[in-house]
Short mmCIF file of C-alpha atoms and ligand atoms in Angstrom, two decimals:
data_model
loop_
_atom_site.label_atom_id
_atom_site.label_comp_id
_atom_site.label_asym_id
_atom_site.label_seq_id
_atom_site.Cartn_x
_atom_site.Cartn_y
_atom_site.Cartn_z
CA MET A 1 105.89 112.41 93.50
CA LYS A 2 105.37 115.81 91.85
CA LYS A 3 106.56 118.96 93.65
CA ILE A 4 103.70 120.61 95.55
CA LYS A 5 102.85 123.96 93.96
CA ILE A 6 100.84 126.82 95.44
CA SER A 7 98.58 128.90 93.20
CA PRO A 8 97.21 131.83 95.26
CA SER A 9 93.79 133.07 94.12
CA ILE A 10 93.73 136.83 93.55
CA LEU A 11 89.98 136.75 94.23
CA SER A 12 90.96 137.42 97.87
CA ALA A 13 93.44 140.18 96.94
CA ASP A 14 92.86 143.95 97.12
CA PHE A 15 91.25 144.52 93.71
CA SER A 16 92.32 148.16 93.75
CA GLN A 17 95.97 147.02 93.90
CA LEU A 18 96.02 143.85 91.79
CA GLY A 19 99.36 144.57 90.13
CA ASN A 20 101.10 145.17 93.44
CA GLU A 21 99.33 142.19 95.01
CA ILE A 22 100.72 139.96 92.25
CA LYS A 23 104.21 141.30 92.93
CA ARG A 24 103.73 140.57 96.65
CA LEU A 25 102.67 137.01 95.83
CA GLU A 26 105.73 136.54 93.64
CA ALA A 27 107.95 137.86 96.46
CA GLY A 28 106.13 135.39 98.73
CA ASN A 29 107.32 132.50 96.49
CA ALA A 30 103.98 131.72 94.84
CA ASP A 31 104.47 129.11 92.10
CA MET A 32 101.75 130.59 89.87
CA ILE A 33 98.83 133.02 90.07
CA HIS A 34 95.24 131.69 90.12
CA VAL A 35 93.00 134.14 88.27
CA ASP A 36 89.30 133.56 88.93
CA VAL A 37 87.20 134.80 86.02
CA MET A 38 83.49 134.95 86.78
CA ASP A 39 80.68 136.18 84.50
CA GLY A 40 77.67 136.47 86.83
CA HIS A 41 75.97 133.80 84.69
CA PHE A 42 77.85 130.50 85.12
CA VAL A 43 78.41 131.57 88.74
CA PRO A 44 76.53 134.24 90.76
CA ASN A 45 79.51 136.60 90.88
CA LEU A 46 81.39 138.88 88.47
CA THR A 47 85.13 139.56 88.56
CA ILE A 48 87.59 140.41 85.79
CA GLY A 49 88.07 139.74 82.08
CA PRO A 50 90.73 139.89 79.33
CA PRO A 51 91.50 143.66 79.56
CA VAL A 52 92.45 143.39 83.24
CA ILE A 53 94.47 140.20 82.70
CA LYS A 54 96.31 141.97 79.85
CA THR A 55 97.36 144.80 82.16
CA LEU A 56 98.38 142.38 84.94
CA ARG A 57 100.52 140.35 82.54
CA LYS A 58 103.39 142.86 82.72
CA TYR A 59 103.63 142.60 86.54
CA THR A 60 105.05 139.08 86.62
CA LYS A 61 106.47 136.24 84.55
CA LEU A 62 104.73 133.71 86.81
CA THR A 63 102.26 131.32 85.19
CA PHE A 64 98.73 132.75 84.96
CA ASP A 65 96.52 129.85 86.01
CA VAL A 66 93.23 131.19 84.62
CA HIS A 67 90.04 129.58 85.92
CA LEU A 68 87.17 130.43 83.56
CA MET A 69 83.86 130.27 85.41
CA ILE A 70 82.00 131.60 82.40
CA SER A 71 79.48 130.19 79.93
CA PRO A 72 79.38 129.93 77.04
CA VAL A 73 83.16 129.63 77.24
CA HIS A 74 84.34 128.36 73.79
CA LYS A 75 84.04 131.63 71.88
CA TYR A 76 85.98 133.58 74.53
CA ILE A 77 88.96 131.22 74.95
CA LYS A 78 91.17 133.04 72.42
CA ASP A 79 90.59 136.39 74.22
CA TYR A 80 92.10 134.91 77.39
CA ALA A 81 94.96 133.30 75.49
CA ASP A 82 95.74 136.65 73.83
CA ALA A 83 95.49 138.47 77.20
CA GLY A 84 98.32 136.30 78.59
CA ALA A 85 96.76 133.23 80.23
CA ASP A 86 99.20 130.30 80.42
CA ILE A 87 96.81 127.64 81.73
CA ILE A 88 93.19 127.93 80.64
CA THR A 89 90.79 125.90 82.76
CA ILE A 90 87.17 125.44 81.72
CA HIS A 91 84.10 123.72 83.16
CA PRO A 92 82.55 120.90 81.06
CA GLU A 93 79.07 122.31 81.73
CA ALA A 94 80.11 125.61 80.04
CA THR A 95 80.82 124.22 76.57
CA GLU A 96 78.73 122.31 74.03
CA ASN A 97 81.71 120.18 73.02
CA LEU A 98 84.44 119.65 75.62
CA GLY A 99 86.73 117.86 73.16
CA GLU A 100 86.58 120.77 70.71
CA SER A 101 87.23 123.34 73.45
CA ILE A 102 90.21 121.32 74.70
CA SER A 103 91.64 121.15 71.16
CA HIS A 104 91.03 124.86 70.70
CA ILE A 105 93.03 125.73 73.85
CA LYS A 106 95.87 123.44 72.72
CA SER A 107 95.85 124.98 69.22
CA LEU A 108 96.55 128.33 70.93
CA LYS A 109 99.63 126.71 72.54
CA LYS A 110 98.20 127.04 76.06
CA LYS A 111 97.98 124.39 78.77
CA VAL A 112 94.45 123.09 79.21
CA GLY A 113 92.64 122.39 82.47
CA VAL A 114 89.20 120.97 83.08
CA SER A 115 87.38 121.73 86.32
CA LEU A 116 85.01 119.38 88.17
CA ASN A 117 82.43 120.91 90.49
CA PRO A 118 81.77 119.03 93.73
CA ASP A 119 78.71 117.36 92.16
CA THR A 120 80.33 116.56 88.78
CA LYS A 121 81.61 113.00 88.41
CA THR A 122 85.04 112.11 86.99
CA ASN A 123 83.45 110.02 84.22
CA VAL A 124 82.61 113.29 82.45
CA ILE A 125 86.31 113.78 81.63
CA ILE A 126 87.75 110.24 81.49
CA GLU A 127 87.85 110.16 77.65
CA HIS A 128 89.76 113.48 77.59
CA LEU A 129 92.43 112.77 80.20
CA GLU A 130 95.16 111.97 77.65
CA LYS A 131 94.73 115.45 76.13
CA ILE A 132 94.66 117.65 79.22
CA ASP A 133 97.40 119.10 81.39
CA LEU A 134 95.44 119.70 84.60
CA VAL A 135 92.27 118.64 86.38
CA LEU A 136 90.91 121.28 88.76
CA ILE A 137 88.89 119.64 91.52
CA MET A 138 86.51 122.15 93.11
CA SER A 139 86.23 121.68 96.87
CA VAL A 140 83.55 124.37 97.04
CA PHE A 141 80.76 125.30 94.64
CA PRO A 142 82.37 128.02 92.50
CA GLY A 143 81.55 131.71 92.84
CA PHE A 144 83.07 133.02 96.03
CA GLY A 145 86.18 132.91 98.18
CA GLY A 146 86.01 132.11 101.90
CA GLN A 147 83.66 129.13 101.61
CA LYS A 148 83.92 125.92 103.65
CA PHE A 149 85.90 122.97 102.22
CA ILE A 150 83.66 120.05 101.12
CA PRO A 151 85.42 116.93 102.52
CA GLU A 152 83.61 114.51 100.17
CA VAL A 153 85.86 115.69 97.32
CA VAL A 154 88.85 113.90 98.90
CA ASN A 155 87.50 110.61 97.54
CA LYS A 156 87.26 112.18 94.08
CA ILE A 157 90.93 113.21 94.29
CA LYS A 158 91.89 109.66 95.30
CA GLU A 159 89.78 108.21 92.47
CA LEU A 160 91.33 110.53 89.89
CA ASN A 161 94.83 109.82 91.18
CA LYS A 162 94.20 106.08 90.84
CA ILE A 163 93.00 106.51 87.24
CA LYS A 164 96.04 108.68 86.52
CA LYS A 165 98.39 105.95 87.77
CA GLU A 166 96.53 103.16 85.95
CA LYS A 167 96.64 105.08 82.65
CA LYS A 168 100.25 106.20 83.32
CA LEU A 169 99.30 109.86 82.72
CA ASP A 170 101.02 112.95 84.01
CA PHE A 171 98.35 115.65 84.36
CA ASP A 172 98.40 117.91 87.43
CA ILE A 173 95.69 117.54 90.06
CA GLU A 174 94.78 120.99 91.42
CA VAL A 175 92.31 121.55 94.29
CA ASP A 176 90.44 124.79 94.71
CA GLY A 177 88.19 126.07 97.49
CA GLY A 178 88.42 126.32 101.27
CA ILE A 179 92.00 125.02 101.35
CA ASN A 180 93.60 125.78 104.73
CA PHE A 181 96.34 124.58 107.09
CA SER A 182 94.17 121.78 108.51
CA ASN A 183 93.05 120.18 105.22
CA CYS A 184 96.00 120.78 102.87
CA LYS A 185 97.88 117.64 104.01
CA LEU A 186 94.72 115.57 103.43
CA VAL A 187 94.35 116.69 99.80
CA ILE A 188 98.07 116.28 99.10
CA GLU A 189 98.04 112.73 100.49
CA ALA A 190 94.97 112.04 98.32
CA GLY A 191 97.00 112.99 95.24
CA ALA A 192 96.72 116.75 94.68
CA ASN A 193 99.95 118.50 93.65
CA ILE A 194 98.70 122.07 93.14
CA LEU A 195 96.76 123.89 95.86
CA VAL A 196 94.69 127.00 95.18
CA SER A 197 94.06 129.26 98.13
CA GLY A 198 92.73 132.76 98.54
CA THR A 199 91.45 133.35 102.06
CA THR A 200 94.10 131.34 103.90
CA ILE A 201 96.97 132.98 102.06
CA PHE A 202 95.68 136.55 102.29
CA LYS A 203 94.09 136.45 105.75
CA GLU A 204 96.04 134.09 108.05
CA ASN A 205 99.09 135.25 110.11
CA ASP A 206 98.13 138.91 109.57
CA GLY A 207 98.32 138.40 105.82
CA ASN A 208 101.94 137.22 105.81
CA LEU A 209 101.85 135.85 102.23
CA LYS A 210 105.31 134.23 102.32
CA LYS A 211 104.62 132.44 105.61
CA ASN A 212 101.17 131.22 104.51
CA ILE A 213 102.36 130.00 101.11
CA GLU A 214 105.26 128.12 102.70
CA LYS A 215 103.02 126.66 105.41
CA LEU A 216 100.52 125.32 102.85
CA ARG A 217 103.36 123.80 100.85
CA THR A 218 105.11 122.09 103.76
CA VAL A 219 102.61 121.59 106.58
C1 LIG B 1 85.87 129.97 93.84
C2 LIG B 1 87.23 130.12 93.18
C3 LIG B 1 88.35 129.77 94.12
C4 LIG B 1 88.38 130.66 95.36
C5 LIG B 1 89.34 130.11 96.38
O1 LIG B 1 84.88 129.99 92.85
O2 LIG B 1 87.35 129.28 92.06
O3 LIG B 1 89.60 129.87 93.43
O4 LIG B 1 88.76 131.95 95.00
O5 LIG B 1 89.26 130.94 97.48
P1 LIG B 1 89.31 130.36 98.97
O6 LIG B 1 90.69 129.78 99.12
O7 LIG B 1 89.07 131.58 99.81
O8 LIG B 1 88.24 129.33 99.08
ZN1 LIG B 2 89.35 129.19 91.15
#
């Protein structure tokens, strides 16, 4: 059983203090930092891009778990690799050739993730599973923090975990969206080993990051 890792989403952080917020997350024992990149086209919201990630890189050595909600995505991948992303996660719908985009990320010596929206079936990525490091299961439709967890995705986590075992693969299963203290155990038992959370980590227990991160990891 893989160690459960917590990847706090800075989408819920104070954007005027992102460097300090990242340092607070590190002090709160975050395992990595989930950076939500949105372009206002693939999703109806706009956040940050390579220049901001480049400046944040010097605030921590923690893994930058970069979630690219942008399309087209292929031609921008190198910009995020150069800015300091460690894991680059893309959506199949955002590239004309998923296999080529996966190879491109690997050629840049970065870990590659593929993200499945709630309405995207696992068969879209089956043929690529041997090549990827992480599958990001969206438990909300991407674009905003603070949305309600979609319980139907639990079956998708179980299905993916079963395929992973059958194929004897070792990719991480990360879940992202509406994760809180009442559903985190459910997704872990279904097979997730990395939890993304923004609202729960930054808002619960008066914003006690260390307490919220630990509670998600061990509840
Ligand atoms: C949504 C993002 C998620 C989101 C998670 O499009 O991909 O990472 O920020 O935030 P919460 O935990 O508030 O749902
Ligand atoms: Zn995300």
